[in-house]
Amino acid sequence: LIVSPEITLYGSVASRTFTARWMLAELDLPYRLREIDLRRGDHKQADFLAINPMGKVPAIVDAGVTVTETTAICLYLADRYGYGRLCPAVDDPRRGAYLRWAVFATATAEPAIYLQDTDAKAASGRGWGLFTDVLTTLDGALQGGPWLLGEMFTAADVTLGAVLAVALFNRRFEPTPAIAAYNERVSARPAYKIAAEQTWPPHLFGA
Ligand SMILES: N[C@@H](CCC(=O)N[C@@H](CS)C(=O)NCC(=O)O)C(=O)O
């Protein structure tokens, strides 16, 4: 079944819209862009709040289906338009690792990297735990490669790759050699480069 996507991406420059754009570019999907200007406050206006009551970008609407949260957007697009690319099939044993790392990227790694809790007692009650545990976990997951599922590049690499790329660009943490090498590999992908240029246009942010 070949479907013709009718995707609208709600996004802004210099934002996590990067992740959605990267995924759309990996799948070579056409989409309409609705620019949500965060400085002007478009994201807190009623028309956008009707799409995402959090008032956050990115969001997509695909033929009437609304998806928010970068990881959900990546998983949705891979399932819907991957046709075997960018995600293992539901009965493939790699599906467990795929879902695990895709969710880990934004539910655990991202808050741990930005908050960097060091108090083990406090961290045990928090969903993201200790930063050092996250670093060890990611380092272990990236020992094989080139991607999280070995030779198969998936949407999980987009969600994790985007979190790591932005955090490393902003020098939020010192990467292990395996994390640094993975970051080099993801940033060399043509779709990553397209999304980076669209999200941080050189005329606004420099090359
Ligand atoms: N958990 C969300 C985070 C989205 C998010 O925080 N987006 C930021 C831009 S990078 C935003 O829209 N901030 C505007 C605001 O919260 O006022 C996701 O993964 O999509």
PDB file of C-alpha atoms and ligand atoms in Angstrom:
ATOM      1  CA  LEU A   1       0.000   0.000   0.000  1.00  0.00           C
ATOM      2  CA  ILE A   2       1.537   3.261  -1.101  1.00  0.00           C
ATOM      3  CA  VAL A   3       0.144   6.219   0.797  1.00  0.00           C
ATOM      4  CA  SER A   4       0.802   9.794  -0.028  1.00  0.00           C
ATOM      5  CA  PRO A   5       1.629  11.628   3.199  1.00  0.00           C
ATOM      6  CA  GLU A   6      -0.098  14.855   4.102  1.00  0.00           C
ATOM      7  CA  ILE A   7       2.147  15.889   6.916  1.00  0.00           C
ATOM      8  CA  THR A   8       2.265  19.317   8.498  1.00  0.00           C
ATOM      9  CA  LEU A   9       5.252  19.980  10.733  1.00  0.00           C
ATOM     10  CA  TYR A  10       4.825  22.669  13.385  1.00  0.00           C
ATOM     11  CA  GLY A  11       8.291  23.811  14.267  1.00  0.00           C
ATOM     12  CA  SER A  12      10.714  26.583  14.906  1.00  0.00           C
ATOM     13  CA  VAL A  13      14.337  27.300  14.199  1.00  0.00           C
ATOM     14  CA  ALA A  14      16.905  26.445  16.876  1.00  0.00           C
ATOM     15  CA  SER A  15      14.732  23.870  18.602  1.00  0.00           C
ATOM     16  CA  ARG A  16      13.980  20.175  18.971  1.00  0.00           C
ATOM     17  CA  THR A  17      12.172  20.513  15.648  1.00  0.00           C
ATOM     18  CA  PHE A  18      15.586  19.283  14.470  1.00  0.00           C
ATOM     19  CA  THR A  19      14.721  15.718  15.531  1.00  0.00           C
ATOM     20  CA  ALA A  20      11.458  15.643  13.552  1.00  0.00           C
ATOM     21  CA  ARG A  21      13.095  17.207  10.494  1.00  0.00           C
ATOM     22  CA  TRP A  22      15.928  14.672  10.648  1.00  0.00           C
ATOM     23  CA  MET A  23      13.442  11.802  10.756  1.00  0.00           C
ATOM     24  CA  LEU A  24      11.392  13.277   7.890  1.00  0.00           C
ATOM     25  CA  ALA A  25      14.603  13.667   5.874  1.00  0.00           C
ATOM     26  CA  GLU A  26      15.736  10.079   6.609  1.00  0.00           C
ATOM     27  CA  LEU A  27      12.402   8.906   5.176  1.00  0.00           C
ATOM     28  CA  ASP A  28      12.536  11.445   2.349  1.00  0.00           C
ATOM     29  CA  LEU A  29       8.978  12.486   3.225  1.00  0.00           C
ATOM     30  CA  PRO A  30       7.364  15.650   1.864  1.00  0.00           C
ATOM     31  CA  TYR A  31       5.725  17.918   4.426  1.00  0.00           C
ATOM     32  CA  ARG A  32       4.301  21.368   4.911  1.00  0.00           C
ATOM     33  CA  LEU A  33       6.019  23.571   7.487  1.00  0.00           C
ATOM     34  CA  ARG A  34       4.047  25.812   9.828  1.00  0.00           C
ATOM     35  CA  GLU A  35       6.640  28.078  11.386  1.00  0.00           C
ATOM     36  CA  ILE A  36       5.976  28.569  15.105  1.00  0.00           C
ATOM     37  CA  ASP A  37       7.983  31.581  16.167  1.00  0.00           C
ATOM     38  CA  LEU A  38       8.968  30.960  19.787  1.00  0.00           C
ATOM     39  CA  ARG A  39      10.239  34.510  20.286  1.00  0.00           C
ATOM     40  CA  ARG A  40       6.897  35.907  19.099  1.00  0.00           C
ATOM     41  CA  GLY A  41       5.060  33.460  21.371  1.00  0.00           C
ATOM     42  CA  ASP A  42       3.202  31.596  18.593  1.00  0.00           C
ATOM     43  CA  HIS A  43       3.536  28.403  20.645  1.00  0.00           C
ATOM     44  CA  LYS A  44       1.302  29.765  23.415  1.00  0.00           C
ATOM     45  CA  GLN A  45      -1.481  30.942  21.070  1.00  0.00           C
ATOM     46  CA  ALA A  46      -4.822  29.108  21.072  1.00  0.00           C
ATOM     47  CA  ASP A  47      -4.455  27.644  17.567  1.00  0.00           C
ATOM     48  CA  PHE A  48      -1.185  25.920  18.420  1.00  0.00           C
ATOM     49  CA  LEU A  49      -2.275  24.985  21.970  1.00  0.00           C
ATOM     50  CA  ALA A  50      -5.142  23.086  20.327  1.00  0.00           C
ATOM     51  CA  ILE A  51      -2.463  20.897  18.711  1.00  0.00           C
ATOM     52  CA  ASN A  52      -0.095  20.693  21.682  1.00  0.00           C
ATOM     53  CA  PRO A  53      -1.496  21.956  24.995  1.00  0.00           C
ATOM     54  CA  MET A  54       2.115  21.943  26.269  1.00  0.00           C
ATOM     55  CA  GLY A  55       2.818  24.788  23.851  1.00  0.00           C
ATOM     56  CA  LYS A  56       5.994  23.058  22.691  1.00  0.00           C
ATOM     57  CA  VAL A  57       7.471  22.186  19.322  1.00  0.00           C
ATOM     58  CA  PRO A  58       7.773  20.016  17.367  1.00  0.00           C
ATOM     59  CA  ALA A  59       4.356  18.611  16.531  1.00  0.00           C
ATOM     60  CA  ILE A  60       3.123  16.921  13.389  1.00  0.00           C
ATOM     61  CA  VAL A  61      -0.344  16.462  11.998  1.00  0.00           C
ATOM     62  CA  ASP A  62      -0.558  13.654   9.465  1.00  0.00           C
ATOM     63  CA  ALA A  63      -3.910  13.472   7.668  1.00  0.00           C
ATOM     64  CA  GLY A  64      -5.700  14.506  10.859  1.00  0.00           C
ATOM     65  CA  VAL A  65      -3.506  12.500  13.265  1.00  0.00           C
ATOM     66  CA  THR A  66      -1.661  14.683  15.771  1.00  0.00           C
ATOM     67  CA  VAL A  67       1.631  13.521  17.242  1.00  0.00           C
ATOM     68  CA  THR A  68       3.768  15.464  19.709  1.00  0.00           C
ATOM     69  CA  GLU A  69       6.978  14.507  21.576  1.00  0.00           C
ATOM     70  CA  THR A  70      10.053  13.979  19.429  1.00  0.00           C
ATOM     71  CA  THR A  71      10.350  10.280  20.233  1.00  0.00           C
ATOM     72  CA  ALA A  72       6.682   9.602  19.479  1.00  0.00           C
ATOM     73  CA  ILE A  73       7.019  11.501  16.191  1.00  0.00           C
ATOM     74  CA  CYS A  74      10.048   9.413  15.167  1.00  0.00           C
ATOM     75  CA  LEU A  75       8.434   6.098  16.145  1.00  0.00           C
ATOM     76  CA  TYR A  76       5.170   7.048  14.428  1.00  0.00           C
ATOM     77  CA  LEU A  77       6.847   8.053  11.168  1.00  0.00           C
ATOM     78  CA  ALA A  78       9.079   4.958  11.091  1.00  0.00           C
ATOM     79  CA  ASP A  79       6.112   2.633  11.654  1.00  0.00           C
ATOM     80  CA  ARG A  80       3.853   4.456   9.226  1.00  0.00           C
ATOM     81  CA  TYR A  81       6.257   5.299   6.394  1.00  0.00           C
ATOM     82  CA  GLY A  82       9.403   3.211   6.927  1.00  0.00           C
ATOM     83  CA  TYR A  83       8.147   0.168   4.991  1.00  0.00           C
ATOM     84  CA  GLY A  84      10.814  -1.926   6.668  1.00  0.00           C
ATOM     85  CA  ARG A  85      13.384   0.846   6.894  1.00  0.00           C
ATOM     86  CA  LEU A  86      14.327   2.657  10.099  1.00  0.00           C
ATOM     87  CA  CYS A  87      12.541   0.257  12.463  1.00  0.00           C
ATOM     88  CA  PRO A  88      12.533  -3.488  13.047  1.00  0.00           C
ATOM     89  CA  ALA A  89       9.223  -5.269  12.422  1.00  0.00           C
ATOM     90  CA  VAL A  90       6.962  -5.899  15.439  1.00  0.00           C
ATOM     91  CA  ASP A  91       7.969  -9.602  15.528  1.00  0.00           C
ATOM     92  CA  ASP A  92      11.711  -8.887  15.133  1.00  0.00           C
ATOM     93  CA  PRO A  93      13.584  -9.604  18.408  1.00  0.00           C
ATOM     94  CA  ARG A  94      15.515  -6.347  17.911  1.00  0.00           C
ATOM     95  CA  ARG A  95      12.240  -4.504  18.535  1.00  0.00           C
ATOM     96  CA  GLY A  96      12.890  -4.579  22.297  1.00  0.00           C
ATOM     97  CA  ALA A  97      16.231  -2.799  22.034  1.00  0.00           C
ATOM     98  CA  TYR A  98      14.770  -0.431  19.452  1.00  0.00           C
ATOM     99  CA  LEU A  99      11.952   0.763  21.711  1.00  0.00           C
ATOM    100  CA  ARG A 100      14.182   0.744  24.768  1.00  0.00           C
ATOM    101  CA  TRP A 101      16.804   3.107  23.364  1.00  0.00           C
ATOM    102  CA  ALA A 102      14.324   5.332  21.529  1.00  0.00           C
ATOM    103  CA  VAL A 103      12.483   6.023  24.791  1.00  0.00           C
ATOM    104  CA  PHE A 104      15.677   6.135  26.885  1.00  0.00           C
ATOM    105  CA  ALA A 105      16.909   9.043  24.748  1.00  0.00           C
ATOM    106  CA  THR A 106      14.279  11.559  25.825  1.00  0.00           C
ATOM    107  CA  ALA A 107      12.838  10.000  28.997  1.00  0.00           C
ATOM    108  CA  THR A 108      16.135   9.218  30.725  1.00  0.00           C
ATOM    109  CA  ALA A 109      19.263  10.465  28.933  1.00  0.00           C
ATOM    110  CA  GLU A 110      18.001  13.961  28.159  1.00  0.00           C
ATOM    111  CA  PRO A 111      16.873  14.963  31.677  1.00  0.00           C
ATOM    112  CA  ALA A 112      19.911  13.240  33.228  1.00  0.00           C
ATOM    113  CA  ILE A 113      22.303  15.145  30.972  1.00  0.00           C
ATOM    114  CA  TYR A 114      20.668  18.503  31.676  1.00  0.00           C
ATOM    115  CA  LEU A 115      20.062  18.034  35.412  1.00  0.00           C
ATOM    116  CA  GLN A 116      23.143  15.931  36.227  1.00  0.00           C
ATOM    117  CA  ASP A 117      21.936  14.726  39.627  1.00  0.00           C
ATOM    118  CA  THR A 118      24.744  13.449  41.830  1.00  0.00           C
ATOM    119  CA  ASP A 119      22.701  12.568  44.941  1.00  0.00           C
ATOM    120  CA  ALA A 120      22.051   8.812  44.635  1.00  0.00           C
ATOM    121  CA  LYS A 121      19.252   8.837  47.216  1.00  0.00           C
ATOM    122  CA  ALA A 122      17.337  11.618  45.480  1.00  0.00           C
ATOM    123  CA  ALA A 123      18.040  10.111  42.046  1.00  0.00           C
ATOM    124  CA  SER A 124      16.559   6.758  43.016  1.00  0.00           C
ATOM    125  CA  GLY A 125      13.127   8.381  43.155  1.00  0.00           C
ATOM    126  CA  ARG A 126      13.560  10.212  39.876  1.00  0.00           C
ATOM    127  CA  GLY A 127      12.799   8.672  36.508  1.00  0.00           C
ATOM    128  CA  TRP A 128      16.141   9.543  34.969  1.00  0.00           C
ATOM    129  CA  GLY A 129      18.517   8.521  37.744  1.00  0.00           C
ATOM    130  CA  LEU A 130      22.161   9.470  38.084  1.00  0.00           C
ATOM    131  CA  PHE A 131      24.043  11.126  35.248  1.00  0.00           C
ATOM    132  CA  THR A 132      27.027   8.789  35.754  1.00  0.00           C
ATOM    133  CA  ASP A 133      24.760   5.725  35.390  1.00  0.00           C
ATOM    134  CA  VAL A 134      23.290   7.181  32.188  1.00  0.00           C
ATOM    135  CA  LEU A 135      26.797   7.764  30.818  1.00  0.00           C
ATOM    136  CA  THR A 136      27.881   4.193  31.613  1.00  0.00           C
ATOM    137  CA  THR A 137      24.664   2.795  30.124  1.00  0.00           C
ATOM    138  CA  LEU A 138      25.020   4.774  26.895  1.00  0.00           C
ATOM    139  CA  ASP A 139      28.704   3.954  26.619  1.00  0.00           C
ATOM    140  CA  GLY A 140      27.836   0.260  26.879  1.00  0.00           C
ATOM    141  CA  ALA A 141      25.002   0.515  24.348  1.00  0.00           C
ATOM    142  CA  LEU A 142      27.315   2.189  21.841  1.00  0.00           C
ATOM    143  CA  GLN A 143      30.237  -0.224  22.089  1.00  0.00           C
ATOM    144  CA  GLY A 144      29.068  -2.326  19.139  1.00  0.00           C
ATOM    145  CA  GLY A 145      27.839  -0.129  16.379  1.00  0.00           C
ATOM    146  CA  PRO A 146      27.928   1.526  14.067  1.00  0.00           C
ATOM    147  CA  TRP A 147      24.351   2.055  15.308  1.00  0.00           C
ATOM    148  CA  LEU A 148      22.327   1.094  18.393  1.00  0.00           C
ATOM    149  CA  LEU A 149      21.063  -2.041  16.620  1.00  0.00           C
ATOM    150  CA  GLY A 150      24.399  -2.841  14.989  1.00  0.00           C
ATOM    151  CA  GLU A 151      24.258  -2.509  11.200  1.00  0.00           C
ATOM    152  CA  MET A 152      20.634  -1.307  11.166  1.00  0.00           C
ATOM    153  CA  PHE A 153      20.173   2.459  11.500  1.00  0.00           C
ATOM    154  CA  THR A 154      16.793   3.165  13.097  1.00  0.00           C
ATOM    155  CA  ALA A 155      14.558   5.887  14.481  1.00  0.00           C
ATOM    156  CA  ALA A 156      16.139   5.149  17.887  1.00  0.00           C
ATOM    157  CA  ASP A 157      19.411   6.524  16.496  1.00  0.00           C
ATOM    158  CA  VAL A 158      17.553   9.673  15.467  1.00  0.00           C
ATOM    159  CA  THR A 159      16.076  10.226  18.937  1.00  0.00           C
ATOM    160  CA  LEU A 160      19.309   9.435  20.777  1.00  0.00           C
ATOM    161  CA  GLY A 161      21.575  11.006  18.159  1.00  0.00           C
ATOM    162  CA  ALA A 162      19.646  14.275  18.333  1.00  0.00           C
ATOM    163  CA  VAL A 163      19.766  14.447  22.143  1.00  0.00           C
ATOM    164  CA  LEU A 164      23.506  13.717  22.189  1.00  0.00           C
ATOM    165  CA  ALA A 165      24.337  16.056  19.294  1.00  0.00           C
ATOM    166  CA  VAL A 166      22.630  19.060  20.876  1.00  0.00           C
ATOM    167  CA  ALA A 167      24.047  18.337  24.354  1.00  0.00           C
ATOM    168  CA  LEU A 168      27.569  17.864  22.996  1.00  0.00           C
ATOM    169  CA  PHE A 169      27.341  20.970  20.821  1.00  0.00           C
ATOM    170  CA  ASN A 170      26.411  22.886  23.981  1.00  0.00           C
ATOM    171  CA  ARG A 171      29.262  21.140  25.874  1.00  0.00           C
ATOM    172  CA  ARG A 172      26.891  19.763  28.500  1.00  0.00           C
ATOM    173  CA  PHE A 173      29.123  16.783  29.212  1.00  0.00           C
ATOM    174  CA  GLU A 174      32.410  15.146  28.327  1.00  0.00           C
ATOM    175  CA  PRO A 175      31.665  12.207  25.990  1.00  0.00           C
ATOM    176  CA  THR A 176      33.329   8.807  26.313  1.00  0.00           C
ATOM    177  CA  PRO A 177      35.240   7.753  23.155  1.00  0.00           C
ATOM    178  CA  ALA A 178      32.320   5.513  22.092  1.00  0.00           C
ATOM    179  CA  ILE A 179      29.793   8.341  22.507  1.00  0.00           C
ATOM    180  CA  ALA A 180      32.051  10.803  20.648  1.00  0.00           C
ATOM    181  CA  ALA A 181      32.556   8.335  17.759  1.00  0.00           C
ATOM    182  CA  TYR A 182      28.793   7.694  17.554  1.00  0.00           C
ATOM    183  CA  ASN A 183      28.160  11.437  17.475  1.00  0.00           C
ATOM    184  CA  GLU A 184      30.605  11.751  14.555  1.00  0.00           C
ATOM    185  CA  ARG A 185      28.802   8.975  12.682  1.00  0.00           C
ATOM    186  CA  VAL A 186      25.291  10.379  13.147  1.00  0.00           C
ATOM    187  CA  SER A 187      26.351  13.899  12.199  1.00  0.00           C
ATOM    188  CA  ALA A 188      27.861  12.618   8.938  1.00  0.00           C
ATOM    189  CA  ARG A 189      24.467  11.376   7.703  1.00  0.00           C
ATOM    190  CA  PRO A 190      23.035  13.450   4.833  1.00  0.00           C
ATOM    191  CA  ALA A 191      19.581  13.640   6.487  1.00  0.00           C
ATOM    192  CA  TYR A 192      21.142  14.959   9.713  1.00  0.00           C
ATOM    193  CA  LYS A 193      22.942  17.661   7.732  1.00  0.00           C
ATOM    194  CA  ILE A 194      19.753  18.688   5.909  1.00  0.00           C
ATOM    195  CA  ALA A 195      17.846  18.946   9.210  1.00  0.00           C
ATOM    196  CA  ALA A 196      20.678  20.828  10.938  1.00  0.00           C
ATOM    197  CA  GLU A 197      20.814  23.404   8.137  1.00  0.00           C
ATOM    198  CA  GLN A 198      17.028  23.861   8.229  1.00  0.00           C
ATOM    199  CA  THR A 199      16.925  24.170  12.028  1.00  0.00           C
ATOM    200  CA  TRP A 200      19.967  26.416  12.438  1.00  0.00           C
ATOM    201  CA  PRO A 201      19.969  28.255   9.055  1.00  0.00           C
ATOM    202  CA  PRO A 202      23.513  29.512   8.379  1.00  0.00           C
ATOM    203  CA  HIS A 203      22.247  33.039   7.585  1.00  0.00           C
ATOM    204  CA  LEU A 204      20.874  33.265  11.164  1.00  0.00           C
ATOM    205  CA  PHE A 205      23.297  31.105  13.117  1.00  0.00           C
ATOM    206  CA  GLY A 206      26.509  31.011  11.052  1.00  0.00           C
ATOM    207  CA  ALA A 207      27.969  27.968   9.313  1.00  0.00           C
TER     208      ALA A 207
HETATM  209  N1  LIG B   1       9.550  16.589  25.393  1.00  0.00           N
HETATM  210  C1  LIG B   1       9.358  17.437  24.253  1.00  0.00           C
HETATM  211  C2  LIG B   1      10.180  18.704  24.447  1.00  0.00           C
HETATM  212  C3  LIG B   1       9.818  19.783  23.441  1.00  0.00           C
HETATM  213  C4  LIG B   1      10.412  21.116  23.841  1.00  0.00           C
HETATM  214  O1  LIG B   1      10.802  21.363  24.990  1.00  0.00           O
HETATM  215  N2  LIG B   1      10.468  22.054  22.890  1.00  0.00           N
HETATM  216  C5  LIG B   1      10.967  23.384  23.180  1.00  0.00           C
HETATM  217  C6  LIG B   1      11.877  23.852  22.041  1.00  0.00           C
HETATM  218  S1  LIG B   1      13.336  22.895  21.923  1.00  0.00           S
HETATM  219  C7  LIG B   1       9.818  24.374  23.229  1.00  0.00           C
HETATM  220  O2  LIG B   1       8.901  24.294  22.435  1.00  0.00           O
HETATM  221  N3  LIG B   1       9.905  25.331  24.153  1.00  0.00           N
HETATM  222  C8  LIG B   1       8.978  26.382  24.238  1.00  0.00           C
HETATM  223  C9  LIG B   1       8.341  26.500  25.609  1.00  0.00           C
HETATM  224  O3  LIG B   1       8.272  25.502  26.323  1.00  0.00           O
HETATM  225  O4  LIG B   1       7.919  27.595  25.933  1.00  0.00           O
HETATM  226  C10 LIG B   1       9.761  16.715  22.957  1.00  0.00           C
HETATM  227  O5  LIG B   1      10.598  15.805  23.022  1.00  0.00           O
HETATM  228  O6  LIG B   1       9.221  17.022  21.889  1.00  0.00           O
END
